[in-house]
Coordinates of C-alpha atoms and ligand atoms in Angstrom, one line a residue:
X19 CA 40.4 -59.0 -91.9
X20 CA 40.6 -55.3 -91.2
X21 CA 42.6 -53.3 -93.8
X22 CA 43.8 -49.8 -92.6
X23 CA 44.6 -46.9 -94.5
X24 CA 47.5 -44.2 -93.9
X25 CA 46.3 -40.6 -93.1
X26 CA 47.3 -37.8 -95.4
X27 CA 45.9 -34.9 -96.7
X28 CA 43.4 -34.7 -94.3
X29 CA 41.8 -37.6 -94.9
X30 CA 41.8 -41.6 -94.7
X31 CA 44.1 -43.0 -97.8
X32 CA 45.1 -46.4 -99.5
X33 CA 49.0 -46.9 -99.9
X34 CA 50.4 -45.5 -103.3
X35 CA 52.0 -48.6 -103.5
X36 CA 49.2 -50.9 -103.0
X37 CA 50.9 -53.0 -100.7
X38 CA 50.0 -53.7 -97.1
X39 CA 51.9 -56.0 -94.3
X40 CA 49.9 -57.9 -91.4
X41 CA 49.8 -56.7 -87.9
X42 CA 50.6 -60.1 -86.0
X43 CA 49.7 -60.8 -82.0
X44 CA 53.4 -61.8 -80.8
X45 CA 51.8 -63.8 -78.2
X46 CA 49.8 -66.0 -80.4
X47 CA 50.8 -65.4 -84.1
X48 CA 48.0 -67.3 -85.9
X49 CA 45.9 -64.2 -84.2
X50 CA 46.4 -61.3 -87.4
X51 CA 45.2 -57.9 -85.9
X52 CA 44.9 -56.2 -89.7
X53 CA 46.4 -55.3 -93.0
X54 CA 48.2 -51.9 -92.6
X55 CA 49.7 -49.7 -95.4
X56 CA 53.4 -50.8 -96.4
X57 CA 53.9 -47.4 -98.0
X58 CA 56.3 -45.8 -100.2
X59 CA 58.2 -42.3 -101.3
X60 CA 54.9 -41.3 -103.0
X61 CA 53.1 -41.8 -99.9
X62 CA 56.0 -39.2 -97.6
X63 CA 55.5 -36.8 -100.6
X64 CA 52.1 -36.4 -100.1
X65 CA 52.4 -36.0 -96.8
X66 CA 54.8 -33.6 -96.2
X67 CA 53.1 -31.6 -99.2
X68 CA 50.2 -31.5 -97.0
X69 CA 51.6 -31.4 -93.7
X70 CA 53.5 -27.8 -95.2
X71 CA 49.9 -26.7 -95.6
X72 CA 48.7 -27.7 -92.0
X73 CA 51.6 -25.6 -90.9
X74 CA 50.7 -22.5 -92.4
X75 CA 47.6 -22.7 -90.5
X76 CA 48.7 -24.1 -87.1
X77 CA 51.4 -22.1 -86.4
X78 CA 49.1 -19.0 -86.5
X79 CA 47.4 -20.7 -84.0
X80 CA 47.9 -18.9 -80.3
X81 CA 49.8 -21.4 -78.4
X82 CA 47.2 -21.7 -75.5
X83 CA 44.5 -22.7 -77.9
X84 CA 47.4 -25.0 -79.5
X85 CA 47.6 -26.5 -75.6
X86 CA 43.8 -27.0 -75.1
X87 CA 43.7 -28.8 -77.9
X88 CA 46.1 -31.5 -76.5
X89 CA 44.1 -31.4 -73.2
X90 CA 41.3 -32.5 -75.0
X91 CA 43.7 -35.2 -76.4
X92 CA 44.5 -36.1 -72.9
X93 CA 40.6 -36.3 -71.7
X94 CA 40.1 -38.4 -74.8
X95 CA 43.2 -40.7 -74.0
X96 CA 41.7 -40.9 -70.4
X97 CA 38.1 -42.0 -71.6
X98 CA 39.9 -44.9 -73.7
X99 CA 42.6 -46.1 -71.9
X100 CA 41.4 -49.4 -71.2
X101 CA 41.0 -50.2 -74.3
X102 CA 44.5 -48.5 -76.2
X103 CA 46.0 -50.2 -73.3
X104 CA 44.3 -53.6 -74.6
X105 CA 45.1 -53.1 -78.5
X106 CA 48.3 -52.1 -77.0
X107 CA 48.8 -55.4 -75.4
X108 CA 47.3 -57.4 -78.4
X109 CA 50.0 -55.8 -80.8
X110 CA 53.7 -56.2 -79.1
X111 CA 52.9 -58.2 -76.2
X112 CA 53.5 -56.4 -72.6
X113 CA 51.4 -57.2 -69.7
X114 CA 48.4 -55.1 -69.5
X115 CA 49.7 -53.5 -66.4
X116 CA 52.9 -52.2 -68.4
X117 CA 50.3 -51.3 -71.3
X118 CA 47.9 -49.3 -68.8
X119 CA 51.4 -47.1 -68.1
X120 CA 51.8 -46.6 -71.2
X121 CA 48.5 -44.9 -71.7
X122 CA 49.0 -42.9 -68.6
X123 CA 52.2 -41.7 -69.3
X124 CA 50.7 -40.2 -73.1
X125 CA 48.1 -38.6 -70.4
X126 CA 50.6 -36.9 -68.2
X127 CA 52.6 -35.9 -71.2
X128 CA 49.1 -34.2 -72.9
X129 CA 48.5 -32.3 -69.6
X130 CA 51.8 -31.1 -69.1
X131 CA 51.8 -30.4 -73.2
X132 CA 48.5 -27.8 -72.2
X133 CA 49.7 -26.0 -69.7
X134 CA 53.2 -25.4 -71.8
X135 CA 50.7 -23.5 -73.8
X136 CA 50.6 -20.8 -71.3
X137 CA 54.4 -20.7 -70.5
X138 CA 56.3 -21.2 -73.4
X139 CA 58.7 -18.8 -71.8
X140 CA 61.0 -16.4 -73.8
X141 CA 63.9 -14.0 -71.8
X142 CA 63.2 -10.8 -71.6
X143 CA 66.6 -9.1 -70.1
X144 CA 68.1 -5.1 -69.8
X145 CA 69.8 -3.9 -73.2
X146 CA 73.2 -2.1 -72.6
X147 CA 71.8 1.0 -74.4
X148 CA 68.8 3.1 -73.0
X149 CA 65.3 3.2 -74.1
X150 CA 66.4 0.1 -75.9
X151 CA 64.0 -3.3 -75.1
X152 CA 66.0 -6.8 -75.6
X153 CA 64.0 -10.2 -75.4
X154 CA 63.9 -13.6 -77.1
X155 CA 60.9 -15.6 -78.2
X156 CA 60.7 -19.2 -79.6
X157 CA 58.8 -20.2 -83.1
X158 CA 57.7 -23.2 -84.9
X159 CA 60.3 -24.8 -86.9
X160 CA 58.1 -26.0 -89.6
X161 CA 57.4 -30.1 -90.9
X162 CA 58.8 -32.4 -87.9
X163 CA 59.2 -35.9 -88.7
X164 CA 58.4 -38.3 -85.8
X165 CA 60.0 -41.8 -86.5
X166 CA 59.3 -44.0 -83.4
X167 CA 59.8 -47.7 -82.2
X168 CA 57.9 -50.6 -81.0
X169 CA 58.6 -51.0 -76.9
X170 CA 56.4 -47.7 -75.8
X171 CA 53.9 -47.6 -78.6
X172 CA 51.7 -44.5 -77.6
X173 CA 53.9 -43.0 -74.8
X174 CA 57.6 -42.0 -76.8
X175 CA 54.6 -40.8 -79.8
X176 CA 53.4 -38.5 -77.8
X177 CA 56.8 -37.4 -76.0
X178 CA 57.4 -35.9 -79.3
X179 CA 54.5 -35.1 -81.6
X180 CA 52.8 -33.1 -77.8
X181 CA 55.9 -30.9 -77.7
X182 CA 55.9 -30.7 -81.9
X183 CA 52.5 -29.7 -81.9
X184 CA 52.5 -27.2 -78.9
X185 CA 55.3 -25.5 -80.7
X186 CA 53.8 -24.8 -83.4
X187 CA 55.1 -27.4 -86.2
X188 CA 52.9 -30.1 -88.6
X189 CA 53.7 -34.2 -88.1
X190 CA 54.9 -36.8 -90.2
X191 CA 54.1 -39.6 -87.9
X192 CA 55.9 -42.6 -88.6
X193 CA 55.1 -45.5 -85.8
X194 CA 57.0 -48.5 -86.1
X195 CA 56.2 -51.7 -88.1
X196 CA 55.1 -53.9 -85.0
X197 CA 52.8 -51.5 -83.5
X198 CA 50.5 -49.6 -86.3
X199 CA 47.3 -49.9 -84.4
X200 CA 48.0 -47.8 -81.5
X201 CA 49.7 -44.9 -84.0
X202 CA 46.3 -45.9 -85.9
X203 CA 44.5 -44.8 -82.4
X204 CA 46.9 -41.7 -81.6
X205 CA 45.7 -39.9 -85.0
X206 CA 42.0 -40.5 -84.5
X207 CA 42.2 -39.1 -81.1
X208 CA 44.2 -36.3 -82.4
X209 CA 41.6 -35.6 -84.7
X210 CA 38.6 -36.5 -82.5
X211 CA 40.4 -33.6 -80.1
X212 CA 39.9 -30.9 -83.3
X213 CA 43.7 -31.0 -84.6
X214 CA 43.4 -29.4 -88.1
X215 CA 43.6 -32.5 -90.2
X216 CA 46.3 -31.6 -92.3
X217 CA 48.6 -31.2 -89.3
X218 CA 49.1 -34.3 -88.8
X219 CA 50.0 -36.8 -91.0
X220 CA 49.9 -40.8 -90.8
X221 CA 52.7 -42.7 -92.9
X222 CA 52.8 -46.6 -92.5
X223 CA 55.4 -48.6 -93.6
X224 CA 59.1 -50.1 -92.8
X225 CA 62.1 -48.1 -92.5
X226 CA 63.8 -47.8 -95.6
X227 CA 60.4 -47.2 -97.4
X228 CA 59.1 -44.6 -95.4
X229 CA 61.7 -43.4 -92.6
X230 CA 64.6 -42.9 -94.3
X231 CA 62.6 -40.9 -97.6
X232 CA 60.9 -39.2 -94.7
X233 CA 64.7 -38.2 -93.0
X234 CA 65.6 -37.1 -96.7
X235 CA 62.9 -35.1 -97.8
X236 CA 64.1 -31.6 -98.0
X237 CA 60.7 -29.9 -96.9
X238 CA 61.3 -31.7 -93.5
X239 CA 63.1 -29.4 -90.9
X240 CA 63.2 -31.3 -88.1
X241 CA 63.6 -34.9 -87.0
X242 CA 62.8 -36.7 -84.1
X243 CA 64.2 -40.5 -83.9
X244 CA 63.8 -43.0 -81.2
X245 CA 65.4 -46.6 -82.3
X246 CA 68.4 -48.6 -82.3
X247 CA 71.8 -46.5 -82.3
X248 CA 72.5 -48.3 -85.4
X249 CA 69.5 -46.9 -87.0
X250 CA 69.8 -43.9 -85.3
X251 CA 73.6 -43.6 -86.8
X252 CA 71.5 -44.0 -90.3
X253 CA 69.4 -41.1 -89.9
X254 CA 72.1 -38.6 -87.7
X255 CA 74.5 -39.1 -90.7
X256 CA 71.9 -38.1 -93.3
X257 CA 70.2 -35.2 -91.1
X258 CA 74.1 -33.7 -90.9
X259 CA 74.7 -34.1 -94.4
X260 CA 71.3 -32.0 -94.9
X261 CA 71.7 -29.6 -92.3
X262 CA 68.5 -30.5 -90.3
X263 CA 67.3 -30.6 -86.5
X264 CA 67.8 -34.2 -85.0
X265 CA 67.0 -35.6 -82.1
X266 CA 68.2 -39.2 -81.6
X267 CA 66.9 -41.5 -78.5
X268 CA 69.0 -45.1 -78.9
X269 CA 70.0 -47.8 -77.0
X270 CA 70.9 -48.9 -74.3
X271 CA 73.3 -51.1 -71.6
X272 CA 71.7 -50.0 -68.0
X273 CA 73.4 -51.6 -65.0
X274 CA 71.7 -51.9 -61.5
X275 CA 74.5 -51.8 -58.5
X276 CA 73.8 -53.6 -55.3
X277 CA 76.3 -53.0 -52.8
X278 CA 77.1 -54.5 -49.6
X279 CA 75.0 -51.8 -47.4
X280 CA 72.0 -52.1 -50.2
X281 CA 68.5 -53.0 -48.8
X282 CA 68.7 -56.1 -50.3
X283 CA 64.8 -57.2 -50.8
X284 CA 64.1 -53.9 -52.3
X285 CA 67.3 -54.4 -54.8
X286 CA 65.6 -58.2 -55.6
X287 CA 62.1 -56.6 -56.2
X288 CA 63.9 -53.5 -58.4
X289 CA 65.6 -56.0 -60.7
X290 CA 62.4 -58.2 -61.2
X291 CA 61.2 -55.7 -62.8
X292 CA 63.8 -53.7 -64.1
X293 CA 65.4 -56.5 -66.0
X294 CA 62.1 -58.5 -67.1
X295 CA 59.7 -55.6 -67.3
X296 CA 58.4 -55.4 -70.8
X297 CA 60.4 -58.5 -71.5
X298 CA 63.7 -56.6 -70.9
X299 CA 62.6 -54.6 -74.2
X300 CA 62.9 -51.1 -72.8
X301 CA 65.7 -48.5 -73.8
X302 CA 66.2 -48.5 -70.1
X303 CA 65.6 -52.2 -69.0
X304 CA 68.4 -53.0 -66.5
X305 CA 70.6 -56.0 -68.9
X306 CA 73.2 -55.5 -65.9
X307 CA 73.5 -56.5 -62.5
X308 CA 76.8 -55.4 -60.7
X309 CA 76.9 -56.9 -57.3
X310 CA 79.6 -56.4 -54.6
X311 CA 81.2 -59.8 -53.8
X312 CA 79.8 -59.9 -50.2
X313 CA 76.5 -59.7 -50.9
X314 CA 76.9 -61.5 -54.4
X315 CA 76.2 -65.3 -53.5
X316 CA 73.1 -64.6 -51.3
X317 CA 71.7 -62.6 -53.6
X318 CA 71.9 -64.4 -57.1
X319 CA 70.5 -67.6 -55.2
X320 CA 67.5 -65.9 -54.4
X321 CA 67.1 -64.0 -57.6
X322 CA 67.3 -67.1 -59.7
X323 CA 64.1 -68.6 -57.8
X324 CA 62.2 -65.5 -57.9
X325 CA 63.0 -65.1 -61.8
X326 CA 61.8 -69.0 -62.4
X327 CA 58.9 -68.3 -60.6
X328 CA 57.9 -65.6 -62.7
X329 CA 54.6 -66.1 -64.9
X330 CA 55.2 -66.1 -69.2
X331 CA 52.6 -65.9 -71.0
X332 CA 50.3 -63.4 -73.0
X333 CA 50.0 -60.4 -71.6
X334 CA 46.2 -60.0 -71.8
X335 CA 46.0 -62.6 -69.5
X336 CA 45.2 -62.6 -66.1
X337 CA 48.5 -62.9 -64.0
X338 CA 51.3 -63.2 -66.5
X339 CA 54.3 -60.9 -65.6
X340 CA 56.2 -61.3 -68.9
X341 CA 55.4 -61.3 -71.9
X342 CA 56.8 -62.2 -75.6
X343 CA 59.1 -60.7 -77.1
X344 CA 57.6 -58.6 -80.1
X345 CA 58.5 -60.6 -82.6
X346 CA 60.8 -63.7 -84.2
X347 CA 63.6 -61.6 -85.3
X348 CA 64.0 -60.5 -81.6
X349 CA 63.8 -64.0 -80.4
X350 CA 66.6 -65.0 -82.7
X351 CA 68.9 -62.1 -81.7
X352 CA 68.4 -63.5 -77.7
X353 CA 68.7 -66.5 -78.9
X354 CA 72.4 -65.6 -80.7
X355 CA 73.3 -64.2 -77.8
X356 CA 72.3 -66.8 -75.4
X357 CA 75.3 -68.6 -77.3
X358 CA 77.4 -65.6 -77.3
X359 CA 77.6 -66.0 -73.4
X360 CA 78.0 -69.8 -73.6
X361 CA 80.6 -69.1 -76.0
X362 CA 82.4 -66.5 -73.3
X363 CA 81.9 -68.8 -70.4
X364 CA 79.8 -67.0 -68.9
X365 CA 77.4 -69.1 -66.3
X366 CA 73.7 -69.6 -67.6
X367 CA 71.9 -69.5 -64.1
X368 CA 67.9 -70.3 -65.6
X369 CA 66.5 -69.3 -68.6
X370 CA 68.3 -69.4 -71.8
X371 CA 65.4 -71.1 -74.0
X372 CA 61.9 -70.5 -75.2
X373 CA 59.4 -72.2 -72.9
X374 CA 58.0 -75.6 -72.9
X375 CA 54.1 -76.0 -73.7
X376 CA 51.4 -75.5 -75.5
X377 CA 50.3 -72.5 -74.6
X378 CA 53.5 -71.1 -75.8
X379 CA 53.4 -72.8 -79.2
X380 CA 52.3 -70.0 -80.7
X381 CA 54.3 -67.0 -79.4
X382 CA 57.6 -65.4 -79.4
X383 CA 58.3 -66.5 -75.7
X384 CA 61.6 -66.6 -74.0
X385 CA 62.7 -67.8 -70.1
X386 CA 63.8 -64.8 -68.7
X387 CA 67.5 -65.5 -68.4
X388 CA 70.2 -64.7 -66.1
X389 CA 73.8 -65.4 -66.8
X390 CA 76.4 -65.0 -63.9
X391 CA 80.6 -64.7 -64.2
X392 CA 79.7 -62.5 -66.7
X393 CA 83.0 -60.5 -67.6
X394 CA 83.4 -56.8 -68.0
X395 CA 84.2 -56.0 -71.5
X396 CA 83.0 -59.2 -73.0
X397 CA 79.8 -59.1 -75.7
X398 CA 77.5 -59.9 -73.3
X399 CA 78.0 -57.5 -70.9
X400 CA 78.7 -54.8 -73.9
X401 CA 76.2 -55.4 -76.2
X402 CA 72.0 -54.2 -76.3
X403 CA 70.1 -57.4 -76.8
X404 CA 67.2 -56.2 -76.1
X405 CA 65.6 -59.1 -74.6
X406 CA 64.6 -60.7 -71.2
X407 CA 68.6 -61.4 -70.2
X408 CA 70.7 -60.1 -67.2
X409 CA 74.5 -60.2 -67.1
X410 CA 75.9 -61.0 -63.5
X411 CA 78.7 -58.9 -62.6
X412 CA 81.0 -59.6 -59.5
X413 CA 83.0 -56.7 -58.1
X414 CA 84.7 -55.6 -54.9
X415 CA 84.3 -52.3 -54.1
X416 CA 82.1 -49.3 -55.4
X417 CA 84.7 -47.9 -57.2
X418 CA 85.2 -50.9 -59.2
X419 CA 81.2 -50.7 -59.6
X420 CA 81.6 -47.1 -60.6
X421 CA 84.2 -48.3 -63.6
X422 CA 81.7 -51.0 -64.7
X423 CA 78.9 -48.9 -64.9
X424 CA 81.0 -46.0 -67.3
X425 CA 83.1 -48.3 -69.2
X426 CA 80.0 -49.5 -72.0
X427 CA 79.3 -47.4 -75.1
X428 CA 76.1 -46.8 -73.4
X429 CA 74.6 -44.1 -71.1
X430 CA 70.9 -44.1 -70.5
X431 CA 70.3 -45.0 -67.0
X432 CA 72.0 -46.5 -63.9
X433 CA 70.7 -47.5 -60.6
X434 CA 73.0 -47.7 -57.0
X435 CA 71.1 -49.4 -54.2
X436 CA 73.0 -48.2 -51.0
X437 CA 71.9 -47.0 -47.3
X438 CA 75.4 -44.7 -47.8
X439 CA 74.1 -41.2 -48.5
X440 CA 78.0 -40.3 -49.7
X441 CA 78.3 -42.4 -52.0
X442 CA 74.4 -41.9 -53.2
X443 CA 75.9 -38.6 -54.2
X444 CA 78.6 -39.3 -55.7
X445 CA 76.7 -41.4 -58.0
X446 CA 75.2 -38.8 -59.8
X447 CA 78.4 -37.3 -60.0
X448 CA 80.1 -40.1 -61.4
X449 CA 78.1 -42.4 -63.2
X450 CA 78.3 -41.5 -67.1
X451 CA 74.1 -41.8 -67.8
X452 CA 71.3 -39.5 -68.3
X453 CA 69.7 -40.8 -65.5
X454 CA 70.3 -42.4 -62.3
X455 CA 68.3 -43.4 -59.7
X456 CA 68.6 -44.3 -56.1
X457 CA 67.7 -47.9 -54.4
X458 CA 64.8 -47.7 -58.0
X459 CA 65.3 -49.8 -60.2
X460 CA 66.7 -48.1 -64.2
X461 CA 63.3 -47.6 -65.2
X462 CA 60.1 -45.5 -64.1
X463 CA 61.0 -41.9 -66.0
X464 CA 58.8 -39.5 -64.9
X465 CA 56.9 -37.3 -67.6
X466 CA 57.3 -33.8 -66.2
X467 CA 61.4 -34.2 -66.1
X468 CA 64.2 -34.3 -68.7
X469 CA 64.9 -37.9 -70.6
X470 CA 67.7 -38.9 -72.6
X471 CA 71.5 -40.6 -72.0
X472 CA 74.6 -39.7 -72.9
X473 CA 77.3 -41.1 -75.3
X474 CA 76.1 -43.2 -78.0
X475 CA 72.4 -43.2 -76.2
X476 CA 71.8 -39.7 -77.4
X477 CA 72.8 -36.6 -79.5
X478 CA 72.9 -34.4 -76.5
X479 CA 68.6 -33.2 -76.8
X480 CA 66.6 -34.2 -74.3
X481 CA 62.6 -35.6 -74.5
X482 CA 60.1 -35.0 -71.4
X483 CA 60.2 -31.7 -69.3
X484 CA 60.4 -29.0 -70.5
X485 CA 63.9 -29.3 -72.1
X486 CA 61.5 -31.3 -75.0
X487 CA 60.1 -27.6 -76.1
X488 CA 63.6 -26.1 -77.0
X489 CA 64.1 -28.7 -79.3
X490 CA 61.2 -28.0 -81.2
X491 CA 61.0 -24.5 -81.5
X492 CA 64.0 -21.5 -82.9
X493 CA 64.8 -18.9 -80.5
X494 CA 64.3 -15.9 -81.9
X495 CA 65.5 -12.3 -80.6
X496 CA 64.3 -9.0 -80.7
X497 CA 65.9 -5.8 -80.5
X498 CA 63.3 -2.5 -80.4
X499 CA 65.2 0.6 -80.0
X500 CA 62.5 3.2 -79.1
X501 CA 65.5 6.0 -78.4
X502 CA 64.9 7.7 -81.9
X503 CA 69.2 7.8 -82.6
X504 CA 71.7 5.7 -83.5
X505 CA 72.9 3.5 -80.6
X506 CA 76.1 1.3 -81.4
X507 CA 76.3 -1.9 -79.4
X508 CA 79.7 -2.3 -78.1
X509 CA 80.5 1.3 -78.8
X510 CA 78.7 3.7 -77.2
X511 CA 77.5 4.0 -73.4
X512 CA 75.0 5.5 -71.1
X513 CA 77.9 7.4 -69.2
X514 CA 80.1 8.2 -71.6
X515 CA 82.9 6.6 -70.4
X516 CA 86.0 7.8 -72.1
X517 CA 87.7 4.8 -74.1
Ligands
NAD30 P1 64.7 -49.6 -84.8 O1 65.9 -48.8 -84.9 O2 64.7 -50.9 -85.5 O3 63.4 -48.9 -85.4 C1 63.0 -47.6 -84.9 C2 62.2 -46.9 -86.0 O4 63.1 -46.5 -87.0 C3 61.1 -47.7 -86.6 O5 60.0 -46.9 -86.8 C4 61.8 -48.1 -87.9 O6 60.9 -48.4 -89.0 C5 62.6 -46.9 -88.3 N1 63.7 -47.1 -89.2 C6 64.4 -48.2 -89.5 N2 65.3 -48.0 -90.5 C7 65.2 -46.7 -90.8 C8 65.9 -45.8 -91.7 N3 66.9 -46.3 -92.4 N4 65.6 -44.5 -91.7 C9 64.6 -44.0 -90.9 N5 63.9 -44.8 -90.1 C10 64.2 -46.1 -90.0 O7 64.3 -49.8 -83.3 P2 63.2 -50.8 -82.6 O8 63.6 -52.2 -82.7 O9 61.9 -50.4 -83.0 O10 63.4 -50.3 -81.1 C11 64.3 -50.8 -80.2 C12 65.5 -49.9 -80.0 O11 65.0 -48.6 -79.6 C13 66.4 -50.3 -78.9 O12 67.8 -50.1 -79.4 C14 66.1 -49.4 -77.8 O13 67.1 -49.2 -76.8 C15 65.7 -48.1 -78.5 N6 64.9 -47.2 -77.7 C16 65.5 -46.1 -77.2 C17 64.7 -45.3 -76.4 C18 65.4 -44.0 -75.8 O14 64.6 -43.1 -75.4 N7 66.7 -43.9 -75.7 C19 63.4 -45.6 -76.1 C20 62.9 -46.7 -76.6 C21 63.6 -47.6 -77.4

């Protein structure tokens, strides 16, 4: 078996600790992909020592040679995105399909990185004194710290570290447990693509040993977390405390509404995949279906045979549309909450077990579920579960949909599927999410535009787009006063008004 190393200092290291932690295929678990690095504070120590030193160097770097460096990280991504998308698959399960996006979204998100090179925009705006120049300008920040999660394994990566890296800061790249192979991958590549080795760094490990000394370490000015809202709590508590940059991406409770006027085949094809996409283990997977009572019967019989007649299995195979989930402890969370809804009366439509067969022996498979008379304000149809399950929600008018969709803790994306052009509108008034979308389903983010939610989804920043580049750089102003005398802001003025 394959034992992988971290990278720090610029090169290829063994684990201070010595320890290491297998890489398992969720879709068959006898199938062990490598040893990685289960590493410790030593390990972030070095790192950021070295990553301090990468930043010397890179932020002298001019930013368009910073950008065509992550173009080449983009051709590079391009020539191998079969097989990332493959390893990918291999290591936390999605369909090849979903895996191939994946790759291709990194690839829009390098390109878009390279030509930020050349923009990078400051203000440059009148002074109120004369022969006086006013502008701003952005700088690196210093060390970022990139702590990541399973579901998008190259793609949320490089939503941060392309960003990072164009602005000027050094990387403490930690991916998360279940999918070291692909961060494996992203480094090479970034070093294939002539990143100066020591600006990026390469930390395996879990959590408490490596992200949370990481979030600590003083030397680290900036974090950028994507995870669970209860880790993310973790690390925006300690980043307060110590005064630092954080950026927190977290979960997520994103309803789909059908109303009466909806397009009704598209709305079945949207929640297909919006709820069972990537096993329902997206930050934006659609866990809620809101459906006006008119429609609400029709609908729901025909969802529940087009969601039993959807292919499980593993997700390098040939046409399986969901996969496992990643691994056992997310099959016992669904499964806790598969008894959470029985326990609330809530109607379990299909689903609701692991599979029957052999061929699923060896996985962490689960029947895409659907439960119906699900209440508002119950644990189902509060809580993330992060699994293949949809919560059935009856209603009776769009304002009542409206109140639904705002009244969860929650607010990454919504979806309204309605021929009303009104009341289209007033959805992205009203609904309380980072995103909404029109008769689409609550996923399919786009690289080139702002992503985040709202409430306990986000802190407020914003990845993707080019909102992504504030975040990772200080806006700096300059004043240069080329009128040889004293001018007094505030005080004196061109005409001499009299005070
Ligand atoms: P997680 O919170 O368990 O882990 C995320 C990362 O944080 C991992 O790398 C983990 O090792 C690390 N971590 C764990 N404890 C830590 C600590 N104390 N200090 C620092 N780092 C620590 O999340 P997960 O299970 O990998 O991913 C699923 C969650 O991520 C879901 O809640 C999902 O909604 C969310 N998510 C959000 C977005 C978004 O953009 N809003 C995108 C994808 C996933």
């Amino acid at each position: 078996m394959k034992t992988f190393k971290n990278f720090i200092a610029g090169e290829w290291a063994a684990p201070a600790t010595g320890e290491y932690f297998d890489n398992v295929n969720p879709a068959d678990t006898t199938d062990i992909i490598g040893r990685f690095p289960l590493s410790g504070r030593e390990d972030v120590e070095r790192a950021v020592a070295s990553a301090k030193r990468g930043f010397e160097r890179w932020r002298k770097v001019p930013a368009p040679e910073r950008g065509d460096v992550l173009r080449r990280v983009g051709d590079l991504m391009t020539q191998r995105k079969e097989e990332i998308a493959d390893l990918m698959t291999r290591e936390m399960g999605k369909p090849l399909k979903e895996t191939r996006g994946d790759v291709q979204e990194g690839i829009d998100t390098a390109y878009y990185a390279a030509s930020e090179g050349r923009r990078l925009f400051g203000h440059t705006v009148p002074s109120e004194m004369p022969n006086k120049w006013a502008m701003s300008f952005r700088r690196p920040i210093g060390v970022a710290g990139i702590i990541t999660p399973f579901n998008f394994p190259l793609a949320i990566p490089t939503w941060k570290m392309f960003p990072a890296l164009l602005c000027g800061n050094a990387c403490v790249f930690k991916p998360a447990e279940d999918v070291p192979h692909t961060g494996t991958v992203f480094v090479e590549i970034l070093l294939a693509a002539g990143l100066p080795p020591e600006v990026v760094q390469l930390v395996h490990g879990a959590g408490e040993g490596v992200g949370a000394p990481l979030v600590e370490h003083p030397e680290v000015s900036v974090i950028s977390f994507t995870g669970s809202t209860e880790t993310g709590r973790i690390v925006g508590e300690t980043c307060g405390r110590l005064h630092k940059r954080v950026s927190l991406e977290m979960g997520g409770k994103n309803a789909m509404i059908v109303l009466e006027d909806g397009d009704i085949e598209l709305a079945l094809e949207g929640v297909l995949w919006g709820a069972f996409g990537t096993t329902g283990q997206r930050c934006t997977a659609t866990s809620r279906l809101i459906l006006h009572k008119k429609i609400h019967d029709r609908f729901l019989g025909e969802l529940v045979d087009r969601t039993r007649a959807l292919q499980l299995g593993d997700g390098r195979k040939k046409g399986t549309d969901v996969g496992p989930l990643v691994n056992e402890a997310a099959l016992k969370k669904v499964e806790r909450y598969i008894d959470v809804g029985q326990a609330e009366g809530a109607d379990l439509l299909c689903g609701g077990q692991p599979p029957i067969g052999r061929k699923y022996s060896k996985g962490h498979f689960f029947e895409p579920t659907i439960f119906a008379r699900v209440e508002a304000g119950s644990r189902l149809e509060q809580e993330e579960i992060f699994g293949p399950v949809l919560s059935v929600i009856r209603v009776s008018s769009a304002d009542e949909a409206f109140e639904v969709n705002n009244d969860v803790r929650y607010g990454l994306s919504s979806s309204l599927y309605t021929r009303d052009v009104n009341l289209a509108f007033r959805a992205f008034n009203e609904l309380d999410n980072g995103i909404t979308y029109i008769n689409a389903p609550t996923i399919g983010a786009e690289a080139h535009l702002p992503f985040g939610g709202v409430k306990q989804t986000g802190n407020g920043h914003r990845e993707g787009g080019w909102e992504v580049y504030h975040f990772f750089s200080e806006t700096k102003v300059g004043y240069a006063d080329f009128s040889g005398r004293l001018q007094r802001a505030q005080i004196d003025n061109y005409l001499g008004t009299p005070d």
